[in-house]
Each structure stands twice: as C-alpha cells, then as structure tokens.
C-alpha cells in the first residue's frame, strides 16, 4: 500500500489512502523509492505530540543518521544552518533574529505592497482570454512578496521561482539535487556581498547589518536566506492555488463571500485545514527510542507527520471530510505546531486574503480551460495542490 504514496493518483487524491492509513493506525513505516525508510504519522493526536516532542529532533547528525539522510556535500551542509534544521538552543537564537519582520503589525504593513502586486497581476491577466491562476497569479504574487521582503532584484525572480519548483518535488523531504544547492548558494553568496556594500531596506540587509553578539555568520546568512526564499514561496503558491481552485468549484460560496467579505479569513482557515498545502511536515529524527501507537520508533529513524491527514482526523474535527467554512478550525496543523510553527504563517494568510479579495469580482466569469481530470498535481511528499490552474475568462 505504501508504494502508492508516489503515484500520480495519490498526488491528485491523497485523502483516500491517508484515510485508510489513519483508520488502521496512527504510525506507518514507509519505504519511498530510492530513499531510506521513514515513519509516517497520520492521526492528529499523535501528529501534534510528535511536532512538540523534544525527542524528535531536526539535526540528523545528533542521532547517527541512517543511510540516505547524511548531507553529502559542503554546499548542502551550509543549509543545515537554517531554522528548519536546528534544535534549541541554536534554533531559539536563529528564530529570534529572523522573527522581527513577521510580527502581526509588520506583516499588516506589507498589505499595500501585496495589494498593488495582486492588482497589477490581475490587470495583466484579464487582457487575455485564458491564463493560469497558479503559475501566473499565485506564483507571481508570492514571488513579488518574498523577493520584496528579502531584497531580491526583480530581474532574478523568474530564476528563483524555477528553483523553488524543483526543490519541492523531491521524493522525500531532506533530499535535493546537489546542483540546485550549488546554484542557490552561489547566488546568495554574491547577493550578500553586494548588500554588505550597498544595504537596502529589506530583511537580508537587516540581518547583514545586525552587529549583536548573536548575529548570523556568513554560512548562516546564506542558509537562512535560501530557506526563507524557498519556504516563503512554494507553500504560499500551493495555498493560494488550493483556495482559488476550491472557490472555482463552489460558486455559491463565491456569492456569499462577495456579499460578505468579512467571511474570507474564516474560509481561508477552513481551506488550510481541508486542503492543507503542506502534505507533510519537514523530517525529524528520533533521538531515542519512542513508543507511539503500537510501534517503536528507534533512535535515528526518520519521522514525518502528515499534516494533511491529521487535519482530516474525525477524532479532532467533527465531519472532518466535510468543507464547512464556518467551523472552528482551532488546532489545525496546516502550519505545523510547536517551536517550528511556520514563521511566515501570518504573511501567507495575508497573501491568500489579498488574492481572494482581488479575484472575487472576477471568479464568476472564470471557468476551467481544461477538463478537471487533466490538471497536474504537485508530486512528492511535501506539498499538495494543483501545479497549474488554467482558466478561461467569459467576456460579457
């Protein structure tokens, strides 16, 4: 059964298989092709416990890494200095340094710029009879947002968008093509050097200028910038894509939101629960033997939490397989949990809200330009959602 985790059918509809796994038990041993075995947690209670369990660590070198997980090159080891790869106390130090632009007030201050980017993308799209709501709109909006935040030149944005697409299609989180590591690392090394000489009003310049005792060293700057670039883009693209696809299939909901836009935030939260763009968490490693359900996860074993499955667990959410925009979504794991809770969650939700508000007037005039069965879905075990959403604009 677990071999089905890598099929196109699973990419398009992971819910049936994950539901079967969740029903049969909370933890399952999987052997993805070409990768080391891994434990997949499918229930909410066990998933939430795993995400907050200090015995499940992010640093593989601390536990005697199993075959297939050891970073193999100096370049990839540089990337072990980001938030997602560290445990306390270093994680605490790193998160404190990069958390400044992600406060609620500072995120809200980004709204005008995000609205401007969304408006320009919409105006450009409606000049055409057909266009793609994922690659053109969601991709363009999140690219503009994260690049503005980090201070990446506009001329480089198409290049980095291709990197993000490649990075998140690996078989299992934690693996990636070394050429990709090399390209991104060299790019940020050059960009950081330029910003040292000519700092601007952006996050990367601020991290470079920080002179405190806990400031980031050169390797940490590259690792942090690379991580923020990629994780700030692709998950947000999937989130906006899933939201827009959901609305296209629910014209009654579109009418409700147009009549009462105050319902938009709650609708977005339910879509995050119901169609979570994060299929799994990032990988963790057992620092000691851990009993979970009826299995023992041995020291050094790799563990993933299926956030998508946990969010459909009926033990946590009544009518979990029903889309109910008015429900209380408190406790959903769409952005993770614990010290590794997504630092950009508020920004991603703001981007999604702006996207919905900008496209609501247009949605009733849009229809899929291809049969729904032909829509491509994101491969791999990290993300869930359509890779493209071509639509046709009905002219009145």
mmCIF file of C-alpha atoms in Angstrom:
data_model
loop_
_atom_site.group_PDB
_atom_site.id
_atom_site.type_symbol
_atom_site.label_atom_id
_atom_site.label_comp_id
_atom_site.label_asym_id
_atom_site.label_seq_id
_atom_site.Cartn_x
_atom_site.Cartn_y
_atom_site.Cartn_z
ATOM 1 C CA UNK A 1 0.000 0.000 0.000
ATOM 2 C CA UNK A 2 2.739 2.437 0.894
ATOM 3 C CA UNK A 3 4.187 2.277 -2.623
ATOM 4 C CA UNK A 4 1.065 4.187 -3.684
ATOM 5 C CA UNK A 5 2.434 7.276 -1.941
ATOM 6 C CA UNK A 6 4.443 8.071 -5.066
ATOM 7 C CA UNK A 7 1.771 7.565 -7.734
ATOM 8 C CA UNK A 8 0.064 10.307 -9.778
ATOM 9 C CA UNK A 9 -3.260 9.118 -8.367
ATOM 10 C CA UNK A 10 -2.006 9.807 -4.841
ATOM 11 C CA UNK A 11 -0.761 13.270 -5.831
ATOM 12 C CA UNK A 12 -4.232 14.158 -7.149
ATOM 13 C CA UNK A 13 -6.141 12.498 -4.308
ATOM 14 C CA UNK A 14 -4.080 11.669 -1.222
ATOM 15 C CA UNK A 15 -7.132 11.678 1.027
ATOM 16 C CA UNK A 16 -8.394 8.150 0.353
ATOM 17 C CA UNK A 17 -5.083 6.411 1.030
ATOM 18 C CA UNK A 18 -4.264 8.624 4.001
ATOM 19 C CA UNK A 19 -7.741 7.930 5.356
ATOM 20 C CA UNK A 20 -7.121 4.183 5.111
ATOM 21 C CA UNK A 21 -3.795 4.539 6.891
ATOM 22 C CA UNK A 22 -5.295 6.791 9.564
ATOM 23 C CA UNK A 23 -8.096 4.312 10.170
ATOM 24 C CA UNK A 24 -5.709 1.377 10.539
ATOM 25 C CA UNK A 25 -3.312 3.100 12.947
ATOM 26 C CA UNK A 26 -1.504 6.310 13.830
ATOM 27 C CA UNK A 27 2.009 5.421 12.613
ATOM 28 C CA UNK A 28 3.153 3.603 9.469
ATOM 29 C CA UNK A 29 6.542 2.529 8.150
ATOM 30 C CA UNK A 30 7.038 3.614 4.547
ATOM 31 C CA UNK A 31 9.840 2.914 2.106
ATOM 32 C CA UNK A 32 9.803 5.570 -0.631
ATOM 33 C CA UNK A 33 11.695 4.598 -3.815
ATOM 34 C CA UNK A 34 15.377 5.481 -3.590
ATOM 35 C CA UNK A 35 15.126 6.710 -0.018
ATOM 36 C CA UNK A 36 15.634 5.431 3.493
ATOM 37 C CA UNK A 37 12.602 4.026 5.359
ATOM 38 C CA UNK A 38 10.552 6.599 7.204
ATOM 39 C CA UNK A 39 7.723 6.640 9.734
ATOM 40 C CA UNK A 40 4.562 8.454 8.640
ATOM 41 C CA UNK A 41 2.184 9.717 11.344
ATOM 42 C CA UNK A 42 -1.387 10.096 10.119
ATOM 43 C CA UNK A 43 -3.535 10.967 13.154
ATOM 44 C CA UNK A 44 -3.960 14.366 14.782
ATOM 45 C CA UNK A 45 -3.202 13.486 18.414
ATOM 46 C CA UNK A 46 -0.012 11.613 17.600
ATOM 47 C CA UNK A 47 0.943 14.189 14.978
ATOM 48 C CA UNK A 48 0.574 17.095 17.394
ATOM 49 C CA UNK A 49 2.540 15.157 20.005
ATOM 50 C CA UNK A 50 5.338 14.436 17.538
ATOM 51 C CA UNK A 51 5.591 18.067 16.410
ATOM 52 C CA UNK A 52 6.157 19.161 20.017
ATOM 53 C CA UNK A 53 8.230 16.191 21.247
ATOM 54 C CA UNK A 54 11.815 17.284 22.050
ATOM 55 C CA UNK A 55 12.936 13.698 21.454
ATOM 56 C CA UNK A 56 12.214 14.190 17.754
ATOM 57 C CA UNK A 57 14.972 16.492 16.582
ATOM 58 C CA UNK A 58 15.757 18.313 13.358
ATOM 59 C CA UNK A 59 19.543 17.855 13.381
ATOM 60 C CA UNK A 60 20.289 14.423 11.855
ATOM 61 C CA UNK A 61 23.936 14.478 12.855
ATOM 62 C CA UNK A 62 22.923 14.337 16.511
ATOM 63 C CA UNK A 63 21.362 10.884 16.235
ATOM 64 C CA UNK A 64 23.574 8.799 13.947
ATOM 65 C CA UNK A 65 21.912 9.467 10.632
ATOM 66 C CA UNK A 66 20.501 6.464 8.735
ATOM 67 C CA UNK A 67 21.608 5.820 5.169
ATOM 68 C CA UNK A 68 20.153 8.245 2.676
ATOM 69 C CA UNK A 69 19.917 11.205 5.024
ATOM 70 C CA UNK A 70 23.521 12.243 5.673
ATOM 71 C CA UNK A 71 24.280 15.552 3.897
ATOM 72 C CA UNK A 72 26.820 14.625 1.276
ATOM 73 C CA UNK A 73 28.485 17.873 0.269
ATOM 74 C CA UNK A 74 29.881 21.023 1.793
ATOM 75 C CA UNK A 75 27.221 23.009 -0.075
ATOM 76 C CA UNK A 76 24.286 21.099 1.370
ATOM 77 C CA UNK A 77 25.826 21.276 4.844
ATOM 78 C CA UNK A 78 25.600 25.066 4.604
ATOM 79 C CA UNK A 79 21.844 24.644 4.500
ATOM 80 C CA UNK A 80 21.882 22.893 7.846
ATOM 81 C CA UNK A 81 22.143 26.336 9.464
ATOM 82 C CA UNK A 82 18.552 27.439 8.848
ATOM 83 C CA UNK A 83 15.554 27.405 11.175
ATOM 84 C CA UNK A 84 14.129 24.132 9.895
ATOM 85 C CA UNK A 85 17.333 22.176 10.506
ATOM 86 C CA UNK A 86 18.172 23.264 14.037
ATOM 87 C CA UNK A 87 17.113 22.421 17.573
ATOM 88 C CA UNK A 88 17.309 24.529 20.728
ATOM 89 C CA UNK A 89 19.285 26.381 21.856
ATOM 90 C CA UNK A 90 20.540 27.361 18.394
ATOM 91 C CA UNK A 91 17.059 27.305 16.887
ATOM 92 C CA UNK A 92 15.883 29.713 19.598
ATOM 93 C CA UNK A 93 18.701 32.113 18.721
ATOM 94 C CA UNK A 94 18.075 31.912 14.959
ATOM 95 C CA UNK A 95 14.311 32.328 15.229
ATOM 96 C CA UNK A 96 14.685 35.396 17.429
ATOM 97 C CA UNK A 97 16.933 37.011 14.803
ATOM 98 C CA UNK A 98 14.587 36.453 11.838
ATOM 99 C CA UNK A 99 11.244 36.895 13.645
ATOM 100 C CA UNK A 100 11.264 40.701 13.540
ATOM 101 C CA UNK A 101 9.558 41.207 10.158
ATOM 102 C CA UNK A 102 6.925 38.580 10.916
ATOM 103 C CA UNK A 103 5.112 40.309 13.758
ATOM 104 C CA UNK A 104 1.417 40.957 13.155
ATOM 105 C CA UNK A 105 1.989 44.708 12.859
ATOM 106 C CA UNK A 106 4.855 44.424 10.389
ATOM 107 C CA UNK A 107 3.070 41.828 8.295
ATOM 108 C CA UNK A 108 -0.008 44.053 8.089
ATOM 109 C CA UNK A 109 2.239 46.910 6.964
ATOM 110 C CA UNK A 110 3.067 44.822 3.899
ATOM 111 C CA UNK A 111 -0.583 44.749 2.801
ATOM 112 C CA UNK A 112 -0.432 47.783 0.441
ATOM 113 C CA UNK A 113 2.511 46.337 -1.470
ATOM 114 C CA UNK A 114 0.876 42.925 -1.759
ATOM 115 C CA UNK A 115 -2.388 44.524 -2.896
ATOM 116 C CA UNK A 116 -0.533 46.516 -5.542
ATOM 117 C CA UNK A 117 1.190 43.384 -6.863
ATOM 118 C CA UNK A 118 -2.115 41.455 -6.924
ATOM 119 C CA UNK A 119 -3.890 44.275 -8.746
ATOM 120 C CA UNK A 120 -1.170 44.515 -11.393
ATOM 121 C CA UNK A 121 -1.213 40.759 -11.944
ATOM 122 C CA UNK A 122 -4.995 40.749 -12.303
ATOM 123 C CA UNK A 123 -4.966 43.669 -14.735
ATOM 124 C CA UNK A 124 -2.377 41.928 -16.855
ATOM 125 C CA UNK A 125 -4.222 38.604 -16.850
ATOM 126 C CA UNK A 126 -7.598 39.954 -17.913
ATOM 127 C CA UNK A 127 -6.061 41.187 -21.132
ATOM 128 C CA UNK A 128 -6.040 37.545 -22.218
ATOM 129 C CA UNK A 129 -8.859 35.105 -22.833
ATOM 130 C CA UNK A 130 -7.072 32.302 -20.956
ATOM 131 C CA UNK A 131 -4.494 32.448 -18.170
ATOM 132 C CA UNK A 132 -3.190 30.363 -15.270
ATOM 133 C CA UNK A 133 -4.265 31.239 -11.744
ATOM 134 C CA UNK A 134 -1.414 29.233 -10.167
ATOM 135 C CA UNK A 135 1.640 29.881 -12.308
ATOM 136 C CA UNK A 136 0.751 33.436 -13.297
ATOM 137 C CA UNK A 137 -1.233 34.811 -10.375
ATOM 138 C CA UNK A 138 -0.331 32.805 -7.240
ATOM 139 C CA UNK A 139 3.253 32.332 -8.378
ATOM 140 C CA UNK A 140 3.638 35.954 -9.369
ATOM 141 C CA UNK A 141 2.130 37.262 -6.132
ATOM 142 C CA UNK A 142 4.215 35.129 -3.779
ATOM 143 C CA UNK A 143 7.347 35.759 -5.825
ATOM 144 C CA UNK A 144 6.868 39.513 -5.589
ATOM 145 C CA UNK A 145 6.164 39.316 -1.849
ATOM 146 C CA UNK A 146 9.107 37.173 -0.750
ATOM 147 C CA UNK A 147 11.517 38.952 -3.088
ATOM 148 C CA UNK A 148 10.477 42.339 -1.732
ATOM 149 C CA UNK A 149 10.882 41.029 1.808
ATOM 150 C CA UNK A 150 14.385 39.683 1.192
ATOM 151 C CA UNK A 151 15.501 42.370 -1.230
ATOM 152 C CA UNK A 152 15.947 40.146 -4.291
ATOM 153 C CA UNK A 153 16.196 42.110 -7.553
ATOM 154 C CA UNK A 154 13.154 41.867 -9.813
ATOM 155 C CA UNK A 155 15.333 40.639 -12.688
ATOM 156 C CA UNK A 156 16.200 37.471 -10.709
ATOM 157 C CA UNK A 157 12.660 36.442 -9.779
ATOM 158 C CA UNK A 158 11.961 34.039 -12.633
ATOM 159 C CA UNK A 159 15.166 32.154 -11.868
ATOM 160 C CA UNK A 160 14.352 31.648 -8.232
ATOM 161 C CA UNK A 161 10.767 30.574 -8.987
ATOM 162 C CA UNK A 162 12.207 27.691 -11.022
ATOM 163 C CA UNK A 163 14.462 26.737 -8.116
ATOM 164 C CA UNK A 164 11.505 26.626 -5.751
ATOM 165 C CA UNK A 165 9.517 24.389 -8.095
ATOM 166 C CA UNK A 166 12.429 21.936 -8.304
ATOM 167 C CA UNK A 167 13.226 21.962 -4.592
ATOM 168 C CA UNK A 168 9.757 20.867 -3.513
ATOM 169 C CA UNK A 169 9.413 17.951 -5.943
ATOM 170 C CA UNK A 170 11.942 15.677 -4.228
ATOM 171 C CA UNK A 171 10.829 12.189 -3.250
ATOM 172 C CA UNK A 172 11.157 12.793 0.473
ATOM 173 C CA UNK A 173 11.839 15.984 2.440
ATOM 174 C CA UNK A 174 15.533 16.234 3.210
ATOM 175 C CA UNK A 175 16.792 15.182 -0.214
ATOM 176 C CA UNK A 176 17.596 17.528 -3.062
ATOM 177 C CA UNK A 177 19.753 17.742 -6.139
ATOM 178 C CA UNK A 178 23.254 18.990 -5.346
ATOM 179 C CA UNK A 179 23.323 21.225 -8.436
ATOM 180 C CA UNK A 180 20.349 23.085 -7.007
ATOM 181 C CA UNK A 181 22.153 23.602 -3.712
ATOM 182 C CA UNK A 182 25.194 24.899 -5.546
ATOM 183 C CA UNK A 183 23.235 27.342 -7.709
ATOM 184 C CA UNK A 184 21.264 28.856 -4.841
ATOM 185 C CA UNK A 185 24.260 29.000 -2.524
ATOM 186 C CA UNK A 186 26.406 30.814 -5.087
ATOM 187 C CA UNK A 187 23.590 33.219 -5.854
ATOM 188 C CA UNK A 188 23.108 34.258 -2.235
ATOM 189 C CA UNK A 189 26.833 34.494 -1.599
ATOM 190 C CA UNK A 190 27.015 37.085 -4.401
ATOM 191 C CA UNK A 191 23.861 38.907 -3.292
ATOM 192 C CA UNK A 192 25.004 39.108 0.334
ATOM 193 C CA UNK A 193 28.354 40.519 -0.779
ATOM 194 C CA UNK A 194 26.561 43.242 -2.753
ATOM 195 C CA UNK A 195 24.282 44.094 0.169
ATOM 196 C CA UNK A 196 27.229 44.418 2.529
ATOM 197 C CA UNK A 197 28.471 47.238 0.297
ATOM 198 C CA UNK A 198 25.058 48.691 -0.516
ATOM 199 C CA UNK A 199 22.427 47.740 2.099
ATOM 200 C CA UNK A 200 18.774 48.412 1.350
ATOM 201 C CA UNK A 201 15.544 48.429 3.360
ATOM 202 C CA UNK A 202 14.965 44.679 3.361
ATOM 203 C CA UNK A 203 15.268 41.670 5.674
ATOM 204 C CA UNK A 204 18.519 40.363 4.228
ATOM 205 C CA UNK A 205 20.222 43.746 4.603
ATOM 206 C CA UNK A 206 18.949 43.982 8.186
ATOM 207 C CA UNK A 207 20.378 40.554 9.043
ATOM 208 C CA UNK A 208 23.703 41.534 7.485
ATOM 209 C CA UNK A 209 23.835 44.834 9.380
ATOM 210 C CA UNK A 210 22.993 43.224 12.740
ATOM 211 C CA UNK A 211 26.029 43.739 14.977
ATOM 212 C CA UNK A 212 24.780 41.969 18.100
ATOM 213 C CA UNK A 213 26.626 39.114 19.739
ATOM 214 C CA UNK A 214 24.142 36.632 18.238
ATOM 215 C CA UNK A 215 24.351 37.933 14.670
ATOM 216 C CA UNK A 216 24.350 35.430 11.812
ATOM 217 C CA UNK A 217 27.709 34.342 10.425
ATOM 218 C CA UNK A 218 28.314 34.085 6.675
ATOM 219 C CA UNK A 219 27.200 30.469 6.376
ATOM 220 C CA UNK A 220 24.090 31.141 8.449
ATOM 221 C CA UNK A 221 23.156 34.121 6.261
ATOM 222 C CA UNK A 222 23.294 32.001 3.113
ATOM 223 C CA UNK A 223 21.384 29.148 4.712
ATOM 224 C CA UNK A 224 18.728 31.416 6.207
ATOM 225 C CA UNK A 225 18.214 33.418 3.019
ATOM 226 C CA UNK A 226 17.920 30.240 0.931
ATOM 227 C CA UNK A 227 15.441 28.679 3.330
ATOM 228 C CA UNK A 228 13.261 31.799 3.626
ATOM 229 C CA UNK A 229 13.230 32.223 -0.134
ATOM 230 C CA UNK A 230 12.069 28.691 -0.870
ATOM 231 C CA UNK A 231 9.755 28.084 2.072
ATOM 232 C CA UNK A 232 8.266 31.556 1.726
ATOM 233 C CA UNK A 233 7.309 30.901 -1.865
ATOM 234 C CA UNK A 234 6.175 27.381 -2.714
ATOM 235 C CA UNK A 235 3.837 26.685 0.241
ATOM 236 C CA UNK A 236 2.139 30.052 -0.318
ATOM 237 C CA UNK A 237 1.707 29.268 -4.032
ATOM 238 C CA UNK A 238 0.046 25.953 -3.163
ATOM 239 C CA UNK A 239 -2.145 27.638 -0.537
ATOM 240 C CA UNK A 240 -3.428 30.309 -2.926
ATOM 241 C CA UNK A 241 -3.837 27.746 -5.700
ATOM 242 C CA UNK A 242 -5.860 25.432 -3.442
ATOM 243 C CA UNK A 243 -8.044 28.332 -2.320
ATOM 244 C CA UNK A 244 -8.769 29.540 -5.848
ATOM 245 C CA UNK A 245 -9.476 26.011 -7.091
ATOM 246 C CA UNK A 246 -11.807 25.481 -4.147
ATOM 247 C CA UNK A 247 -13.701 28.691 -4.936
ATOM 248 C CA UNK A 248 -13.963 27.857 -8.633
ATOM 249 C CA UNK A 249 -15.763 24.660 -7.645
ATOM 250 C CA UNK A 250 -18.069 26.448 -5.184
ATOM 251 C CA UNK A 251 -19.923 29.297 -6.912
ATOM 252 C CA UNK A 252 -22.385 29.550 -4.021
ATOM 253 C CA UNK A 253 -19.503 30.220 -1.655
ATOM 254 C CA UNK A 254 -18.138 32.868 -4.031
ATOM 255 C CA UNK A 255 -21.514 34.625 -3.914
ATOM 256 C CA UNK A 256 -21.503 34.518 -0.105
ATOM 257 C CA UNK A 257 -18.006 35.990 0.059
ATOM 258 C CA UNK A 258 -18.875 38.743 -2.399
ATOM 259 C CA UNK A 259 -21.911 39.651 -0.281
ATOM 260 C CA UNK A 260 -19.943 39.481 2.979
ATOM 261 C CA UNK A 261 -16.144 39.748 2.561
ATOM 262 C CA UNK A 262 -15.727 39.502 6.327
ATOM 263 C CA UNK A 263 -16.157 35.724 5.840
ATOM 264 C CA UNK A 264 -12.932 35.495 3.814
ATOM 265 C CA UNK A 265 -10.469 34.865 6.702
ATOM 266 C CA UNK A 266 -12.556 32.023 8.168
ATOM 267 C CA UNK A 267 -12.983 30.488 4.713
ATOM 268 C CA UNK A 268 -9.232 30.568 4.180
ATOM 269 C CA UNK A 269 -8.621 28.887 7.536
ATOM 270 C CA UNK A 270 -11.030 26.077 6.634
ATOM 271 C CA UNK A 271 -9.349 25.563 3.269
ATOM 272 C CA UNK A 272 -5.983 25.354 5.065
ATOM 273 C CA UNK A 273 -7.491 22.596 7.220
ATOM 274 C CA UNK A 274 -9.462 20.861 4.496
ATOM 275 C CA UNK A 275 -6.949 21.113 1.621
ATOM 276 C CA UNK A 276 -3.716 21.728 3.502
ATOM 277 C CA UNK A 277 -0.957 22.745 1.048
ATOM 278 C CA UNK A 278 1.587 21.061 3.338
ATOM 279 C CA UNK A 279 1.142 17.324 2.815
ATOM 280 C CA UNK A 280 3.777 16.504 5.423
ATOM 281 C CA UNK A 281 5.939 18.249 7.973
ATOM 282 C CA UNK A 282 9.643 18.532 7.432
ATOM 283 C CA UNK A 283 11.560 15.491 8.595
ATOM 284 C CA UNK A 284 12.505 14.815 12.203
ATOM 285 C CA UNK A 285 14.768 12.158 13.729
ATOM 286 C CA UNK A 286 14.302 10.112 16.868
ATOM 287 C CA UNK A 287 16.971 10.999 19.431
ATOM 288 C CA UNK A 288 15.958 7.913 21.444
ATOM 289 C CA UNK A 289 13.558 5.001 21.113
ATOM 290 C CA UNK A 290 9.966 6.299 21.201
ATOM 291 C CA UNK A 291 6.796 4.256 21.648
ATOM 292 C CA UNK A 292 3.935 5.596 19.567
ATOM 293 C CA UNK A 293 0.740 3.697 18.965
ATOM 294 C CA UNK A 294 1.712 0.048 18.675
ATOM 295 C CA UNK A 295 5.173 0.652 17.194
ATOM 296 C CA UNK A 296 8.588 1.631 18.492
ATOM 297 C CA UNK A 297 10.389 4.330 16.553
ATOM 298 C CA UNK A 298 14.074 3.547 17.006
ATOM 299 C CA UNK A 299 16.809 6.079 17.662
ATOM 300 C CA UNK A 300 17.951 7.553 14.338
ATOM 301 C CA UNK A 301 14.723 6.733 12.494
ATOM 302 C CA UNK A 302 13.248 9.447 10.284
ATOM 303 C CA UNK A 303 9.695 10.665 11.005
ATOM 304 C CA UNK A 304 7.157 12.668 9.021
ATOM 305 C CA UNK A 305 3.798 13.963 10.221
ATOM 306 C CA UNK A 306 1.112 14.033 7.549
ATOM 307 C CA UNK A 307 -0.415 17.435 8.253
ATOM 308 C CA UNK A 308 -2.967 16.825 5.514
ATOM 309 C CA UNK A 309 -4.102 13.589 7.147
ATOM 310 C CA UNK A 310 -4.108 14.985 10.691
ATOM 311 C CA UNK A 311 -6.358 17.832 9.561
ATOM 312 C CA UNK A 312 -8.918 15.298 8.287
ATOM 313 C CA UNK A 313 -8.943 13.282 11.536
ATOM 314 C CA UNK A 314 -12.528 12.878 12.773
ATOM 315 C CA UNK A 315 -11.225 12.432 16.317
ATOM 316 C CA UNK A 316 -10.233 16.110 16.198
ATOM 317 C CA UNK A 317 -12.747 17.695 13.822
ATOM 318 C CA UNK A 318 -16.379 16.663 13.543
ATOM 319 C CA UNK A 319 -17.373 15.904 9.937
ATOM 320 C CA UNK A 320 -13.679 16.209 9.116
ATOM 321 C CA UNK A 321 -14.172 15.282 5.451
ATOM 322 C CA UNK A 322 -16.792 17.986 5.004
ATOM 323 C CA UNK A 323 -15.892 21.520 3.918
ATOM 324 C CA UNK A 324 -17.530 23.816 6.485
ATOM 325 C CA UNK A 325 -16.262 27.411 6.278
ATOM 326 C CA UNK A 326 -17.998 28.430 9.499
ATOM 327 C CA UNK A 327 -16.380 25.719 11.625
ATOM 328 C CA UNK A 328 -13.888 26.341 14.429
ATOM 329 C CA UNK A 329 -10.543 25.350 12.907
ATOM 330 C CA UNK A 330 -8.535 25.867 16.095
ATOM 331 C CA UNK A 331 -5.909 23.160 16.409
ATOM 332 C CA UNK A 332 -5.382 22.532 12.689
ATOM 333 C CA UNK A 333 -1.802 21.611 11.810
ATOM 334 C CA UNK A 334 -1.619 23.311 8.427
ATOM 335 C CA UNK A 335 1.295 25.476 9.590
ATOM 336 C CA UNK A 336 2.798 22.924 11.960
ATOM 337 C CA UNK A 337 2.968 23.245 15.735
ATOM 338 C CA UNK A 338 5.436 23.994 18.488
ATOM 339 C CA UNK A 339 8.769 25.750 18.150
ATOM 340 C CA UNK A 340 8.883 25.017 14.414
ATOM 341 C CA UNK A 341 5.445 26.526 13.717
ATOM 342 C CA UNK A 342 5.716 28.288 10.351
ATOM 343 C CA UNK A 343 7.274 31.691 10.963
ATOM 344 C CA UNK A 344 5.568 33.077 7.867
ATOM 345 C CA UNK A 345 2.046 31.816 8.645
ATOM 346 C CA UNK A 346 0.572 35.303 9.087
ATOM 347 C CA UNK A 347 2.203 36.513 5.887
ATOM 348 C CA UNK A 348 0.905 33.518 3.918
ATOM 349 C CA UNK A 349 -2.631 34.117 5.194
ATOM 350 C CA UNK A 350 -2.388 37.803 4.296
ATOM 351 C CA UNK A 351 -1.256 36.930 0.758
ATOM 352 C CA UNK A 352 -4.163 34.497 0.475
ATOM 353 C CA UNK A 353 -6.674 37.066 1.738
ATOM 354 C CA UNK A 354 -5.426 39.705 -0.707
ATOM 355 C CA UNK A 355 -5.563 37.170 -3.549
ATOM 356 C CA UNK A 356 -9.183 36.259 -2.780
ATOM 357 C CA UNK A 357 -10.295 39.872 -2.413
ATOM 358 C CA UNK A 358 -8.639 40.842 -5.692
ATOM 359 C CA UNK A 359 -10.120 37.964 -7.691
ATOM 360 C CA UNK A 360 -13.601 37.737 -6.138
ATOM 361 C CA UNK A 361 -15.155 40.105 -8.716
ATOM 362 C CA UNK A 362 -13.612 38.020 -11.491
ATOM 363 C CA UNK A 363 -14.335 34.484 -10.284
ATOM 364 C CA UNK A 364 -17.946 34.242 -11.552
ATOM 365 C CA UNK A 365 -16.644 34.914 -15.071
ATOM 366 C CA UNK A 366 -13.964 32.197 -14.921
ATOM 367 C CA UNK A 367 -14.161 28.547 -15.897
ATOM 368 C CA UNK A 368 -11.537 25.836 -16.260
ATOM 369 C CA UNK A 369 -9.826 25.907 -19.653
ATOM 370 C CA UNK A 370 -9.088 22.159 -19.476
ATOM 371 C CA UNK A 371 -11.004 19.190 -18.060
ATOM 372 C CA UNK A 372 -10.516 18.934 -14.315
ATOM 373 C CA UNK A 373 -9.091 15.423 -14.761
ATOM 374 C CA UNK A 374 -6.180 16.891 -16.749
ATOM 375 C CA UNK A 375 -4.992 19.275 -14.064
ATOM 376 C CA UNK A 376 -1.443 18.395 -12.908
ATOM 377 C CA UNK A 377 -0.810 17.996 -9.198
ATOM 378 C CA UNK A 378 2.350 18.638 -7.228
ATOM 379 C CA UNK A 379 4.442 15.454 -6.961
ATOM 380 C CA UNK A 380 6.415 14.334 -3.940
ATOM 381 C CA UNK A 381 5.512 14.058 -0.279
ATOM 382 C CA UNK A 382 5.888 17.665 0.788
ATOM 383 C CA UNK A 383 3.186 19.681 -0.969
ATOM 384 C CA UNK A 384 -0.403 19.063 -2.038
ATOM 385 C CA UNK A 385 -2.202 21.044 -4.696
ATOM 386 C CA UNK A 386 -2.604 21.761 -8.381
ATOM 387 C CA UNK A 387 0.554 22.849 -10.191
ATOM 388 C CA UNK A 388 -1.397 24.860 -12.708
ATOM 389 C CA UNK A 389 -4.957 26.137 -12.941
ATOM 390 C CA UNK A 390 -5.681 27.348 -16.485
ATOM 391 C CA UNK A 391 -8.937 29.247 -16.749
ATOM 392 C CA UNK A 392 -10.971 30.943 -19.449
ATOM 393 C CA UNK A 393 -12.482 34.394 -18.986
ATOM 394 C CA UNK A 394 -16.040 34.805 -20.201
ATOM 395 C CA UNK A 395 -16.446 38.167 -21.898
ATOM 396 C CA UNK A 396 -19.740 39.990 -21.412
#
